[in-house]
mmCIF file of C-alpha atoms and ligand atoms in Angstrom:
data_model
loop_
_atom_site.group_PDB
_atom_site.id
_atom_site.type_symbol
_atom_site.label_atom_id
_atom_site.label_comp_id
_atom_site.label_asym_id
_atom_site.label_seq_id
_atom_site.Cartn_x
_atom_site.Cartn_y
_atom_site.Cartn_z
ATOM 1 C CA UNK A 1 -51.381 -73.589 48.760
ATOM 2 C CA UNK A 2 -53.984 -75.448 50.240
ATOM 3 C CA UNK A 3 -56.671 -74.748 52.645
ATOM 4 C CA UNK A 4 -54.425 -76.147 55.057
ATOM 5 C CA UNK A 5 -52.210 -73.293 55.311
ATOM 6 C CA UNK A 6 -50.568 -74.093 58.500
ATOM 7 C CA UNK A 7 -50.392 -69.920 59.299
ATOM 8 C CA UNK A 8 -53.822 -69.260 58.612
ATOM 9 C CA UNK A 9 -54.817 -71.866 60.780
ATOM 10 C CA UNK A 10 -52.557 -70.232 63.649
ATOM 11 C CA UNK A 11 -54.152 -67.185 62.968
ATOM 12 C CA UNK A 12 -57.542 -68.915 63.729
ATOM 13 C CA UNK A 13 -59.109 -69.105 60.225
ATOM 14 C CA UNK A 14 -60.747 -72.428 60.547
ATOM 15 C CA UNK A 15 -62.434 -71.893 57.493
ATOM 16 C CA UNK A 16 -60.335 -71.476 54.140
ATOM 17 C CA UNK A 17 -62.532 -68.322 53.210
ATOM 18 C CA UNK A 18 -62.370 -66.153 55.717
ATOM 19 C CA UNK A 19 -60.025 -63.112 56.015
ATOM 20 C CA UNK A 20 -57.849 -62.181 58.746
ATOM 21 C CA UNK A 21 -55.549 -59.456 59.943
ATOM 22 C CA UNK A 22 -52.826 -60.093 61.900
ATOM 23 C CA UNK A 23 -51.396 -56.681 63.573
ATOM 24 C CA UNK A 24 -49.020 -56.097 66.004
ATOM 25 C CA UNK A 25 -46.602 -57.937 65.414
ATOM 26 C CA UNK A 26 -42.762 -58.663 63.585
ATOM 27 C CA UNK A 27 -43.816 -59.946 60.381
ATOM 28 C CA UNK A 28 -40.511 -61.660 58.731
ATOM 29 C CA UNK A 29 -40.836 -61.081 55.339
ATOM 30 C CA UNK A 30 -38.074 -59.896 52.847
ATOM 31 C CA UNK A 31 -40.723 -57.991 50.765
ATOM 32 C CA UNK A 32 -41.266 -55.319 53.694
ATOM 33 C CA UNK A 33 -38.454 -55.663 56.585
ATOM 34 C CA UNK A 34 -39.902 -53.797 59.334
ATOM 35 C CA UNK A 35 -43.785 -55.048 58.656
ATOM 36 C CA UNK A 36 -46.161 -55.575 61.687
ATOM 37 C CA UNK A 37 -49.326 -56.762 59.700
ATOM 38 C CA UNK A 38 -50.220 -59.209 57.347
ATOM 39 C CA UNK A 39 -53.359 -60.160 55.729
ATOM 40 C CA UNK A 40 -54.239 -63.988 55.412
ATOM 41 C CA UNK A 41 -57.113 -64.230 52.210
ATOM 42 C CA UNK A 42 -58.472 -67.928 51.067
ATOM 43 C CA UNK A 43 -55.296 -69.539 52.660
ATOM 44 C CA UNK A 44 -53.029 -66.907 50.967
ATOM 45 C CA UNK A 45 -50.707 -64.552 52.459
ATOM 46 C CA UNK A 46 -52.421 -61.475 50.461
ATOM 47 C CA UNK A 47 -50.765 -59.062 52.024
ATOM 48 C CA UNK A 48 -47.912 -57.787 54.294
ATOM 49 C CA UNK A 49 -46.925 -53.936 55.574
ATOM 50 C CA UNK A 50 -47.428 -51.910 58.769
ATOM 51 C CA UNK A 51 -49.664 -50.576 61.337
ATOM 52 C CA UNK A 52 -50.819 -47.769 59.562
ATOM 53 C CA UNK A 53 -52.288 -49.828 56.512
ATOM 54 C CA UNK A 54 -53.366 -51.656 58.258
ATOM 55 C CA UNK A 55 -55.974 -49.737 60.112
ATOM 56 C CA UNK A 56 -57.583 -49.546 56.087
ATOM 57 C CA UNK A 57 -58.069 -53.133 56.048
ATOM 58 C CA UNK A 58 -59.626 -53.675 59.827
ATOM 59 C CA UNK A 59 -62.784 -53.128 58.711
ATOM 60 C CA UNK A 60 -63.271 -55.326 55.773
ATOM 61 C CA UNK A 61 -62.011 -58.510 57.405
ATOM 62 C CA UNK A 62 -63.527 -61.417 59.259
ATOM 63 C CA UNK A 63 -60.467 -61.452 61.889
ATOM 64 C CA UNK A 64 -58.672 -59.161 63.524
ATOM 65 C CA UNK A 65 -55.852 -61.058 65.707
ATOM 66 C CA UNK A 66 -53.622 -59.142 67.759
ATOM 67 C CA UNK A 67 -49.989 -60.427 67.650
ATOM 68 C CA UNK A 68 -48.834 -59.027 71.090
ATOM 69 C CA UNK A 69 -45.432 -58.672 69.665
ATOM 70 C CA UNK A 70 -45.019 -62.458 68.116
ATOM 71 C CA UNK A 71 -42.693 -63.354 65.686
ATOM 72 C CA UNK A 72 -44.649 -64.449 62.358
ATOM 73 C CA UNK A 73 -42.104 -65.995 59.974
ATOM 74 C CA UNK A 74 -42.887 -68.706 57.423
ATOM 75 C CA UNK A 75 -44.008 -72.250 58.650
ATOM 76 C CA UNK A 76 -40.731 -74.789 59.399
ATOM 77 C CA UNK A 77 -40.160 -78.034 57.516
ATOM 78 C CA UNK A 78 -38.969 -80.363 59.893
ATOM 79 C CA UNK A 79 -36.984 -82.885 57.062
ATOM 80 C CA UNK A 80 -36.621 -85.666 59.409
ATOM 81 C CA UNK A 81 -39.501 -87.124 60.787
ATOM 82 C CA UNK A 82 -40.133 -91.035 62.363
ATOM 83 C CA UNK A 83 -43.741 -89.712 62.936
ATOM 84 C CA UNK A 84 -45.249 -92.490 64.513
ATOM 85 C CA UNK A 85 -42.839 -92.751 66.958
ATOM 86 C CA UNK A 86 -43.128 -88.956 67.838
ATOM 87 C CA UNK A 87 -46.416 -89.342 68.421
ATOM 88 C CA UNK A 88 -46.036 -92.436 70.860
ATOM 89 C CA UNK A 89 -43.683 -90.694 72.852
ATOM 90 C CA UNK A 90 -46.355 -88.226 72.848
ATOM 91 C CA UNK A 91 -49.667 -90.613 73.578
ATOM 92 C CA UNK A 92 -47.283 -93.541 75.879
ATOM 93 C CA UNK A 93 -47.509 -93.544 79.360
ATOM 94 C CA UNK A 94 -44.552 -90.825 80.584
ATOM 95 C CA UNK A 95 -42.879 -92.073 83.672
ATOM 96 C CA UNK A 96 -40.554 -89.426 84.219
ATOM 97 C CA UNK A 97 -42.173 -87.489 87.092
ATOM 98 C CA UNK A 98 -43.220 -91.037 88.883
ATOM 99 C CA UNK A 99 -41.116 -90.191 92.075
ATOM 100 C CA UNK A 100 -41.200 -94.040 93.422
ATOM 101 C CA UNK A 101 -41.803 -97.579 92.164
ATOM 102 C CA UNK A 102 -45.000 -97.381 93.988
ATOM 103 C CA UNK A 103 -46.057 -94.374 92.295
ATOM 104 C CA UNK A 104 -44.890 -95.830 88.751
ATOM 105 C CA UNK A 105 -47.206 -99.025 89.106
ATOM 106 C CA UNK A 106 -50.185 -97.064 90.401
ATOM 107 C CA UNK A 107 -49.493 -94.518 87.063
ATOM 108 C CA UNK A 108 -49.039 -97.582 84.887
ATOM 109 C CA UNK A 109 -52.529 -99.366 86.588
ATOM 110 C CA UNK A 110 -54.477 -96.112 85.438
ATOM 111 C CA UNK A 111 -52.859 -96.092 82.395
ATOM 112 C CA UNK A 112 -54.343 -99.494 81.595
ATOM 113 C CA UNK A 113 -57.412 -98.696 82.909
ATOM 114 C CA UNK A 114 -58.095 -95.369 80.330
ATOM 115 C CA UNK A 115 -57.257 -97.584 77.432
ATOM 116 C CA UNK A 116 -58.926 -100.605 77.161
ATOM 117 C CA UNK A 117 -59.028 -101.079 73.489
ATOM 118 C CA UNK A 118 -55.394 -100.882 72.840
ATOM 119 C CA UNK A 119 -53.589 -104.206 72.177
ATOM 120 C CA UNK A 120 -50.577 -103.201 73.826
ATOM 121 C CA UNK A 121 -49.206 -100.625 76.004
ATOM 122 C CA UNK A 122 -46.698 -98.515 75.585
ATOM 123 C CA UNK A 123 -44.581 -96.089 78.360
ATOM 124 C CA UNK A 124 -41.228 -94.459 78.715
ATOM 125 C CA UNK A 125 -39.209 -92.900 80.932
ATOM 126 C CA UNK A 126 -38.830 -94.659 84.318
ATOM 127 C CA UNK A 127 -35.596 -94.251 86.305
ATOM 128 C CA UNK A 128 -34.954 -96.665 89.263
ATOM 129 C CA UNK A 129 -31.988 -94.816 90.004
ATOM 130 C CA UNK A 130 -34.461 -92.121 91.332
ATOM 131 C CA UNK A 131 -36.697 -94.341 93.608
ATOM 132 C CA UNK A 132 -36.344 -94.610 97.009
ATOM 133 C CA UNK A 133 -36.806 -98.196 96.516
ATOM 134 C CA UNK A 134 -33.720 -98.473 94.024
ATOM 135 C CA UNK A 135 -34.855 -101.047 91.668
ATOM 136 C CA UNK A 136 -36.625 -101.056 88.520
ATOM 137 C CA UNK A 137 -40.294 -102.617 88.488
ATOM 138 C CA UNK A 138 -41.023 -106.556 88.296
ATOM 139 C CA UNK A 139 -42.157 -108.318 85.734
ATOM 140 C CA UNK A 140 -45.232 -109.791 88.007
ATOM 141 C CA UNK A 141 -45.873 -106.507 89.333
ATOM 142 C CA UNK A 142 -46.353 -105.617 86.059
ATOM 143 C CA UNK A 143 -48.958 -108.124 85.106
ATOM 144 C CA UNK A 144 -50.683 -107.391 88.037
ATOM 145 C CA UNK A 145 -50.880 -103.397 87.750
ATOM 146 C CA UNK A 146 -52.021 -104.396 83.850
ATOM 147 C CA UNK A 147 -54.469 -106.989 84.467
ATOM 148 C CA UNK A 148 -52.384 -109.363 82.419
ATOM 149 C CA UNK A 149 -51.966 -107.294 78.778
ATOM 150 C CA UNK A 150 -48.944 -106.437 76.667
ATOM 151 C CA UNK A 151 -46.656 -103.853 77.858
ATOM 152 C CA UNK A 152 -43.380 -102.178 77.172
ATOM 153 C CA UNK A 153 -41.812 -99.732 79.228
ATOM 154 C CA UNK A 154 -38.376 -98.414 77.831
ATOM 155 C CA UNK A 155 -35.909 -96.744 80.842
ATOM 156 C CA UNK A 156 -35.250 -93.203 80.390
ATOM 157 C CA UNK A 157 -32.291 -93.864 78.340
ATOM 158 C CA UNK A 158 -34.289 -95.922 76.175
ATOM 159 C CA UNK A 159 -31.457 -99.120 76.239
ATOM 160 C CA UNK A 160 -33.365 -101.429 78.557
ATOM 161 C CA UNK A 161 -36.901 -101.977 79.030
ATOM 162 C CA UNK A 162 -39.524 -103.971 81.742
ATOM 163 C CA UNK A 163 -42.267 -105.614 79.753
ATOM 164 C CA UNK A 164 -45.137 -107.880 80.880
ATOM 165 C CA UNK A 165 -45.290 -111.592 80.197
ATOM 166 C CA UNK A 166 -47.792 -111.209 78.184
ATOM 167 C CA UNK A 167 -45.410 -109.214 75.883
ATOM 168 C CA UNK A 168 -43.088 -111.883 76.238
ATOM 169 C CA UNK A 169 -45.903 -114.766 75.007
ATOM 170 C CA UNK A 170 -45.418 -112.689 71.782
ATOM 171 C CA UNK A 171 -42.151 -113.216 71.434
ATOM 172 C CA UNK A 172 -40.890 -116.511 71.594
ATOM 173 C CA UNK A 173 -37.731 -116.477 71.127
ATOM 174 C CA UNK A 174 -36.906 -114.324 74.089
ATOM 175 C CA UNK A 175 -36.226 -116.040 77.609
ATOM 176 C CA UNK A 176 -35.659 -113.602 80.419
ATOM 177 C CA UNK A 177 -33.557 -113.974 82.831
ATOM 178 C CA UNK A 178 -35.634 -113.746 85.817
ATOM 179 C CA UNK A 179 -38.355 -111.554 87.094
ATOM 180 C CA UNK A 180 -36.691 -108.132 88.347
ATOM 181 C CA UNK A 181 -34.090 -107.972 85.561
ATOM 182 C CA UNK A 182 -34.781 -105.338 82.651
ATOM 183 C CA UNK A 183 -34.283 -106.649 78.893
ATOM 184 C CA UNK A 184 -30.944 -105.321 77.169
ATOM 185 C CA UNK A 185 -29.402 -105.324 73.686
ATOM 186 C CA UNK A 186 -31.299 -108.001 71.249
ATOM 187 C CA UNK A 187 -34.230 -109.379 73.281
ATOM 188 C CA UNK A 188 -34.814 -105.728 73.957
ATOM 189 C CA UNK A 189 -34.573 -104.857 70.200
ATOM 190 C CA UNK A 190 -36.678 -108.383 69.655
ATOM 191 C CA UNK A 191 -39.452 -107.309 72.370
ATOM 192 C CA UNK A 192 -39.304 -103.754 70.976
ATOM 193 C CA UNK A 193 -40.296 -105.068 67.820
ATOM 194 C CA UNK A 194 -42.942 -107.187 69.038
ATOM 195 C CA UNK A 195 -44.673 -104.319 71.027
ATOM 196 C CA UNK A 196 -44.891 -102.136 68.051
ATOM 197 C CA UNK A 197 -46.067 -104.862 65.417
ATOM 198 C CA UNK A 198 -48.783 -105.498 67.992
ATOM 199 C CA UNK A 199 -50.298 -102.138 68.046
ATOM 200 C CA UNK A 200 -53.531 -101.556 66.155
ATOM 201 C CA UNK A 201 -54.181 -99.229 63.538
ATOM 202 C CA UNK A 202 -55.934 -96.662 66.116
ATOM 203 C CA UNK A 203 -53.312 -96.708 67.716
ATOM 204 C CA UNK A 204 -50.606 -95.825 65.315
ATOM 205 C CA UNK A 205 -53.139 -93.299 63.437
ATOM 206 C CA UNK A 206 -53.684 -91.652 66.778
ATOM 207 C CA UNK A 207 -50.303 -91.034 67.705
ATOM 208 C CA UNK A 208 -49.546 -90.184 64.305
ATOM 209 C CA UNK A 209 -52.201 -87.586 65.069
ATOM 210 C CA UNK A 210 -50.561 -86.671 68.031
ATOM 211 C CA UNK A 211 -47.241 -85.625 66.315
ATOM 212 C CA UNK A 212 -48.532 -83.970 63.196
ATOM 213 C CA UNK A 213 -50.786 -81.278 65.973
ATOM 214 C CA UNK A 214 -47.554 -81.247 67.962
ATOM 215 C CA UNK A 215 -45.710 -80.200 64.935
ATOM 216 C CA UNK A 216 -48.253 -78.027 63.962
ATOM 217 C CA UNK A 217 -48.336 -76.259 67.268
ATOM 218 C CA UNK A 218 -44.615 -76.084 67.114
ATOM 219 C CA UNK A 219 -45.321 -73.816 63.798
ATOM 220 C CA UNK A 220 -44.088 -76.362 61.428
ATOM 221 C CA UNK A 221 -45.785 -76.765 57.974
ATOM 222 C CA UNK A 222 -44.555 -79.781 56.371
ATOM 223 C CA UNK A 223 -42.522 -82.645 57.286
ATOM 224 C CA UNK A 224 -40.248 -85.185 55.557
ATOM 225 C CA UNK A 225 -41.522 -88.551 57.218
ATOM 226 C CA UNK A 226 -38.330 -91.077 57.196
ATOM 227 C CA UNK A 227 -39.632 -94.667 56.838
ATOM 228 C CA UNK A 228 -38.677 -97.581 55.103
ATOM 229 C CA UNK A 229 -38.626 -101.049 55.992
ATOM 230 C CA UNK A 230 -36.210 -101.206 58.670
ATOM 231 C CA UNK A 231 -37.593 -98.185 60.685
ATOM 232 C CA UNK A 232 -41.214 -98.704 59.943
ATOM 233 C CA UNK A 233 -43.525 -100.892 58.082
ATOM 234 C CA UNK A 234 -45.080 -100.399 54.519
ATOM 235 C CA UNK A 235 -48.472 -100.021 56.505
ATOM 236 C CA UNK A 236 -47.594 -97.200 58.574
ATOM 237 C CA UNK A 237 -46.428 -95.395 55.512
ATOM 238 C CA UNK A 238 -49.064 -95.801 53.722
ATOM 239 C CA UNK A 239 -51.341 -94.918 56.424
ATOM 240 C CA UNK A 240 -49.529 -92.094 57.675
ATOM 241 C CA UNK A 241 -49.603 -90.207 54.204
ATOM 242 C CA UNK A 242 -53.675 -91.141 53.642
ATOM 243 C CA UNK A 243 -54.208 -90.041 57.428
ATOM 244 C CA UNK A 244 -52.545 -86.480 56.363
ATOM 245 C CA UNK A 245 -54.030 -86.059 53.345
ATOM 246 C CA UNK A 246 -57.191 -86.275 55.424
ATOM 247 C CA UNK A 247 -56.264 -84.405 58.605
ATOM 248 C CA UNK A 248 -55.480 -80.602 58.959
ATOM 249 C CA UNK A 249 -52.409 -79.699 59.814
ATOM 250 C CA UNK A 250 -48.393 -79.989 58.527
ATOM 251 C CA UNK A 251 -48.152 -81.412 54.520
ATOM 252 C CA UNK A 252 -46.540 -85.242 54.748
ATOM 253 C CA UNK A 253 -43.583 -85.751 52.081
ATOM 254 C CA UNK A 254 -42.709 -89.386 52.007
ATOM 255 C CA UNK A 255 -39.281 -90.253 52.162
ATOM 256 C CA UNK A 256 -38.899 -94.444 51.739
ATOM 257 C CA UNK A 257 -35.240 -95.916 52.320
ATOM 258 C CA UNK A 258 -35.378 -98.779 50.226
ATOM 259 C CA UNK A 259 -33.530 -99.432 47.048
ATOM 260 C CA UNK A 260 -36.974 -101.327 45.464
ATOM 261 C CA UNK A 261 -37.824 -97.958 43.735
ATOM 262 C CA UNK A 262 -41.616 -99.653 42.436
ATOM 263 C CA UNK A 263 -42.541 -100.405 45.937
ATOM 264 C CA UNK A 264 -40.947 -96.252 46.512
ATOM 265 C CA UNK A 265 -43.586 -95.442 43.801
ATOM 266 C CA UNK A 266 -46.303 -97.621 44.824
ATOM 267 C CA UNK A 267 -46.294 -96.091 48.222
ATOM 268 C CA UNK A 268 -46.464 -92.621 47.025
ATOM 269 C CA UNK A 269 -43.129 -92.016 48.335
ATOM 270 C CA UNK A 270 -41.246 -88.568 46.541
ATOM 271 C CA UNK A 271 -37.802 -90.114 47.147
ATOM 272 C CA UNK A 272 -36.199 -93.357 47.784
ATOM 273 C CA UNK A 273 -34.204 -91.740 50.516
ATOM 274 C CA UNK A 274 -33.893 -91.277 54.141
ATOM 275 C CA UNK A 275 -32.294 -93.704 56.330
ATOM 276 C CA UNK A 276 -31.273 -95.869 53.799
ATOM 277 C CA UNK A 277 -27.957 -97.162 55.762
ATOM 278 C CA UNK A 278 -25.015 -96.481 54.201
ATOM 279 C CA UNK A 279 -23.450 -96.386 57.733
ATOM 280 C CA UNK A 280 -24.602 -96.351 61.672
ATOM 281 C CA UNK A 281 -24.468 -93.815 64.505
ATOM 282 C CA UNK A 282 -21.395 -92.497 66.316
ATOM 283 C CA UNK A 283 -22.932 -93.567 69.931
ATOM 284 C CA UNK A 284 -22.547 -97.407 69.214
ATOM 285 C CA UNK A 285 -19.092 -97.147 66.703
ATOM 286 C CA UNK A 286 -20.847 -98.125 63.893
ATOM 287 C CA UNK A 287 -20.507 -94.398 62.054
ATOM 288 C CA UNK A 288 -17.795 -95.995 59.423
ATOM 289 C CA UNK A 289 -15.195 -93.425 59.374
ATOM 290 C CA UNK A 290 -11.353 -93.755 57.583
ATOM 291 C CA UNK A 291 -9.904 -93.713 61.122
ATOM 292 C CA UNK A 292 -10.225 -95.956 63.932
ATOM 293 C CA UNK A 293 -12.375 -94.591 66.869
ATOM 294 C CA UNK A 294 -10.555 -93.186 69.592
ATOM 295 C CA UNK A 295 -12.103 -95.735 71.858
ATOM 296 C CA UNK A 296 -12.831 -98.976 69.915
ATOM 297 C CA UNK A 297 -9.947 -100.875 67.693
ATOM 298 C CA UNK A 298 -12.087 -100.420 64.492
ATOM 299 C CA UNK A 299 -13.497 -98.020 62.148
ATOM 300 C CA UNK A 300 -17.228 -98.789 62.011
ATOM 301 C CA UNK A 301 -19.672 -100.703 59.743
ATOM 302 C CA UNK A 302 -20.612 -99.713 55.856
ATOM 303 C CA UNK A 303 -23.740 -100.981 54.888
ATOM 304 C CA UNK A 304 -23.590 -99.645 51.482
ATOM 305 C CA UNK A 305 -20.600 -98.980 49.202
ATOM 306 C CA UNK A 306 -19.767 -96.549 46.898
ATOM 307 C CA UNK A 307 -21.226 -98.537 43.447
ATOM 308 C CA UNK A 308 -24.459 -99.489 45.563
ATOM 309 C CA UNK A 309 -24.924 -95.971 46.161
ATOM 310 C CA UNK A 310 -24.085 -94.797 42.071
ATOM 311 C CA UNK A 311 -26.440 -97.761 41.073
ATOM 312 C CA UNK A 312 -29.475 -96.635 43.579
ATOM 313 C CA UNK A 313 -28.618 -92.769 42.204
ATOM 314 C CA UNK A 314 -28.502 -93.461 38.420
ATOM 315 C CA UNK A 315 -31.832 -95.692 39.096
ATOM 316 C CA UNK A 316 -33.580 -92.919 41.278
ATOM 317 C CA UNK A 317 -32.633 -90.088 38.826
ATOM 318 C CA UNK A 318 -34.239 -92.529 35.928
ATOM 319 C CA UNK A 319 -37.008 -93.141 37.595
ATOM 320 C CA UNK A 320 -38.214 -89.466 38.237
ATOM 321 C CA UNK A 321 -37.237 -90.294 42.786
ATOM 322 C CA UNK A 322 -35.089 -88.329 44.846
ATOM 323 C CA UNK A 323 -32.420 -90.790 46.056
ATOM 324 C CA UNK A 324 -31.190 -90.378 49.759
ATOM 325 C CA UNK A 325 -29.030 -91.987 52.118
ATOM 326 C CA UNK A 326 -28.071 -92.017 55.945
ATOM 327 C CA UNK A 327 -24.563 -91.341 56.136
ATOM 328 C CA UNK A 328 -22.609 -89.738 59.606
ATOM 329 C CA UNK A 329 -19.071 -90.978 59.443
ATOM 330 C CA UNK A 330 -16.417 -89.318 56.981
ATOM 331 C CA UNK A 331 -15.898 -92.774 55.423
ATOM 332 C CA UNK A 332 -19.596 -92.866 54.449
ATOM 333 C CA UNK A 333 -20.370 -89.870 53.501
ATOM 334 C CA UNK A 334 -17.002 -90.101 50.839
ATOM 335 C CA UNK A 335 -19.253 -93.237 49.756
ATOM 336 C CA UNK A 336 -22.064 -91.357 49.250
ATOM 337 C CA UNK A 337 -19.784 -88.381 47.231
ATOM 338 C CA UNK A 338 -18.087 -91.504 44.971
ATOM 339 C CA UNK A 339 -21.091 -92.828 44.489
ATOM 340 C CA UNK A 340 -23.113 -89.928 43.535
ATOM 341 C CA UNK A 341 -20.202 -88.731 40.786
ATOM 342 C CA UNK A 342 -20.254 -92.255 39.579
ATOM 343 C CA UNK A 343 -23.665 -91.656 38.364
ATOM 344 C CA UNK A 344 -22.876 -88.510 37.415
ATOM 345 C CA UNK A 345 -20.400 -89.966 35.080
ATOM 346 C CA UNK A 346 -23.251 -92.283 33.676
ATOM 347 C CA UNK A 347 -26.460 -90.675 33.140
ATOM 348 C CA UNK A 348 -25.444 -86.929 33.286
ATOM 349 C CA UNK A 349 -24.113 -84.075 35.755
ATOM 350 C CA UNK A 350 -27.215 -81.503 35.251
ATOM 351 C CA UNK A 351 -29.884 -84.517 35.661
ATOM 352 C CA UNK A 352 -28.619 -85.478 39.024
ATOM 353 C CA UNK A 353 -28.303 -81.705 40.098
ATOM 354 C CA UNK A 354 -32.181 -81.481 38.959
ATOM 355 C CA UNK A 355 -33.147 -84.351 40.641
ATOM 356 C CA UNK A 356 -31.733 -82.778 44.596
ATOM 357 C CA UNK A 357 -30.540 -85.922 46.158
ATOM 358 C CA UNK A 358 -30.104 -85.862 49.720
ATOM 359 C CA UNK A 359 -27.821 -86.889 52.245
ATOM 360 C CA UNK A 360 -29.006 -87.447 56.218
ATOM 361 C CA UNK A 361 -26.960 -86.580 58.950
ATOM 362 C CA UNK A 362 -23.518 -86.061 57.535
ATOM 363 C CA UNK A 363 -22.094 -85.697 60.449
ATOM 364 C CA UNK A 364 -18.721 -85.595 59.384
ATOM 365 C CA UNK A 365 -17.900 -83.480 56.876
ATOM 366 C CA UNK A 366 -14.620 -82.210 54.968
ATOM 367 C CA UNK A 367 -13.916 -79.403 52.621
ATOM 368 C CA UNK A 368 -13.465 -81.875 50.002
ATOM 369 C CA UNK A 369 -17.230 -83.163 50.650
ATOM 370 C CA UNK A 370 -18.663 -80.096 51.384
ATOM 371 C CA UNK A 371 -17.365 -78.713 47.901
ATOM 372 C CA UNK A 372 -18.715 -82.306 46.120
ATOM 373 C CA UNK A 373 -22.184 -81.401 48.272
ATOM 374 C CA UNK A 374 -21.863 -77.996 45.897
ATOM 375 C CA UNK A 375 -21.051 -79.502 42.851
ATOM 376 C CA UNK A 376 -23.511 -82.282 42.999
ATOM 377 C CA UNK A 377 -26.484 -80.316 43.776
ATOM 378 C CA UNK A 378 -26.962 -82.565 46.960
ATOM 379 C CA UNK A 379 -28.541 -81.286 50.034
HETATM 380 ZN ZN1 ZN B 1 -30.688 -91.832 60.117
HETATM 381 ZN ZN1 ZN B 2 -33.985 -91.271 61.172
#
């Protein structure tokens, strides 16, 4: 352990050497069932046991914190992470209690106003449907209540967005349709992009802040951040696990979804996992199941197939990487299984069971997969 112990911190031991007591309290620990105490020593959990003992140690340590009756248990790993995109949900503008147009623009015009240095502004969250006015905001009102700069609003649902023309300078390629009508499907996706390539590195570092305390708060000790080139960028990665190493709070494990395992390595990636797409997402029929979809005349999109995934594995398992994939229909996840024996079958059963490759999502699982999951040490 470091002296970022995520539990001593809770408990208030801002510096690694002091000692605390924590009393009163359910202390979930298989050692001692029914303990109440525990004693946190140089970022250690040194002890563990009940009220009575711990009256001996009251005296002799530099904390005594009083539980009221909390739950202690050991710290969460949250294993899939888009950090930076927590944390702008977390540091945007949130437009979900704006209870008119009138009152969104005025939010978003002091929004602009408290942050002058960023290059572009992000919110979420508005709901026309809501307004007494009944329509979403316009694109000059916009540039107006922003003084002219970037911005992207997503709706609640996050499938449309307003956005300022000076968002739109940035991306050329985009003509709206008109000043009151929110951006949809690909020019969304394209002015999505655009907004979050245009933030600065203070930016991104400070949200990225934003969701490591949030997940800290949240009693989580270490999380599995997902990147990879088409979620993130090489530079947030990279950033992300120097700004952790740096600031207190959860441990970063760097998951990178790209089959170029020296650019994995190079990053300081553990795995060359995450969402590397072997399939989509239920909500838009692109999970890639072995039936059609109930309502679409199709059975999805595979991105990967079964020997792309046994040559990534076999690669991965050479190269000292966990290998990963996102998978959520039945059809992918088989993939995944057929794929993973394949490599079995080259380079060894017990070194891909040591090397715990991982699957994301799996959404839809059958006894035959969950019994390969077993066999293949995958997780
Ligand atoms: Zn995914
Ligand atoms: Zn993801």
């Amino acid at each position: 352990m470091t002296d970022r112990t995520p539990s001593a911190e809770a408990a208030g031991a801002t510096a690694p050497s002091r000692t605390v007591l924590l009393r009163g309290g359910e202390v979930h620990s298989p050692a001692d069932p029914f303990a109440t105490a525990m004693v946190v020593e140089r970022g250690h959990v040194a002890w563990v046991g009940s009220e009575g003992a711990a009256d001996a140690f009251a005296q002799g340590v530099d904390e005594v914190v009083d539980l009221g009756g909390a739950l202690v248990t050991p710290a969460f790993t949250d294993a899939h992470v888009h950090t930076t995109s927590t944390g702008l949900a977390l540091t945007g503008l949130d437009l979900t209690g704006a209870r008119s147009l009138s009152e969104a623009l005025g939010l978003v015009r002091a929004y602009a106003a408290r942050r002058p240095a960023d290059r572009v502004l992000l919110g979420h969250g508005w709901d026309a449907a809501r307004w007494p006015e009944r329509r979403a905001p316009r694109r000059s009102e916009l540039d107006e209540a922003t003084g002219g700069r970037p911005l992207y609003l997503s709706r609640v649902d996050v499938h449309s967005a307003v956005v300022t023309t000076a968002l739109l300078d940035l991306v050329p390629q985009v003509h709206p349709h008109g000043d009151d009508v929110p951006l949809t499907k690909d020019d969304h996706h394209a002015v999505r992009r655009a907004a979050l390539a245009a933030l600065t590195p203070a930016q991104r570092a400070e949200a990225q802040r934003a969701a490591l305390d949030r997940a800290a708060s949240l009693g989580i000790g270490s999380v599995h951040e997902c990147g990879g080139p088409d979620i993130s960028s090489a530079e947030d990665f990279a950033g992300l696990l120097a700004l952790a190493a740096e600031h207190p709070g959860p441990r970063v494990h760097g998951y990178w979804a790209d089959r170029d395992l020296a650019l994995a390595k190079e990053l300081g990636a553990v795995g060359a996992a995450g969402d590397l797409f072997v399939d989509g997402a239920l909500g838009s029929h692109t999970a890639c199941l072995h039936a059609p979809y109930a309502d679409a005349p199709h059975t999805g999109t595979g991105y990967l197939d079964a020997a792309e995934v046994a040559e990534h594995v076999a690669a991965c398992t050479g190269a000292g990487l966990q290998a990963g994939f996102h998978a959520i229909g039945d059809a992918a996840v088989a993939a995944v299984v057929e794929g993973v024996r394949a490599a079995a079958a080259k380079v060894g059963p017990d070194r891909i069971r040591a090397a715990r490759h991982r699957v994301e999502h799996a959404e839809m699982m059958t006894p035959q997969t969950i019994a390969a999951f077993a066999e293949l040490g995958l997780t």
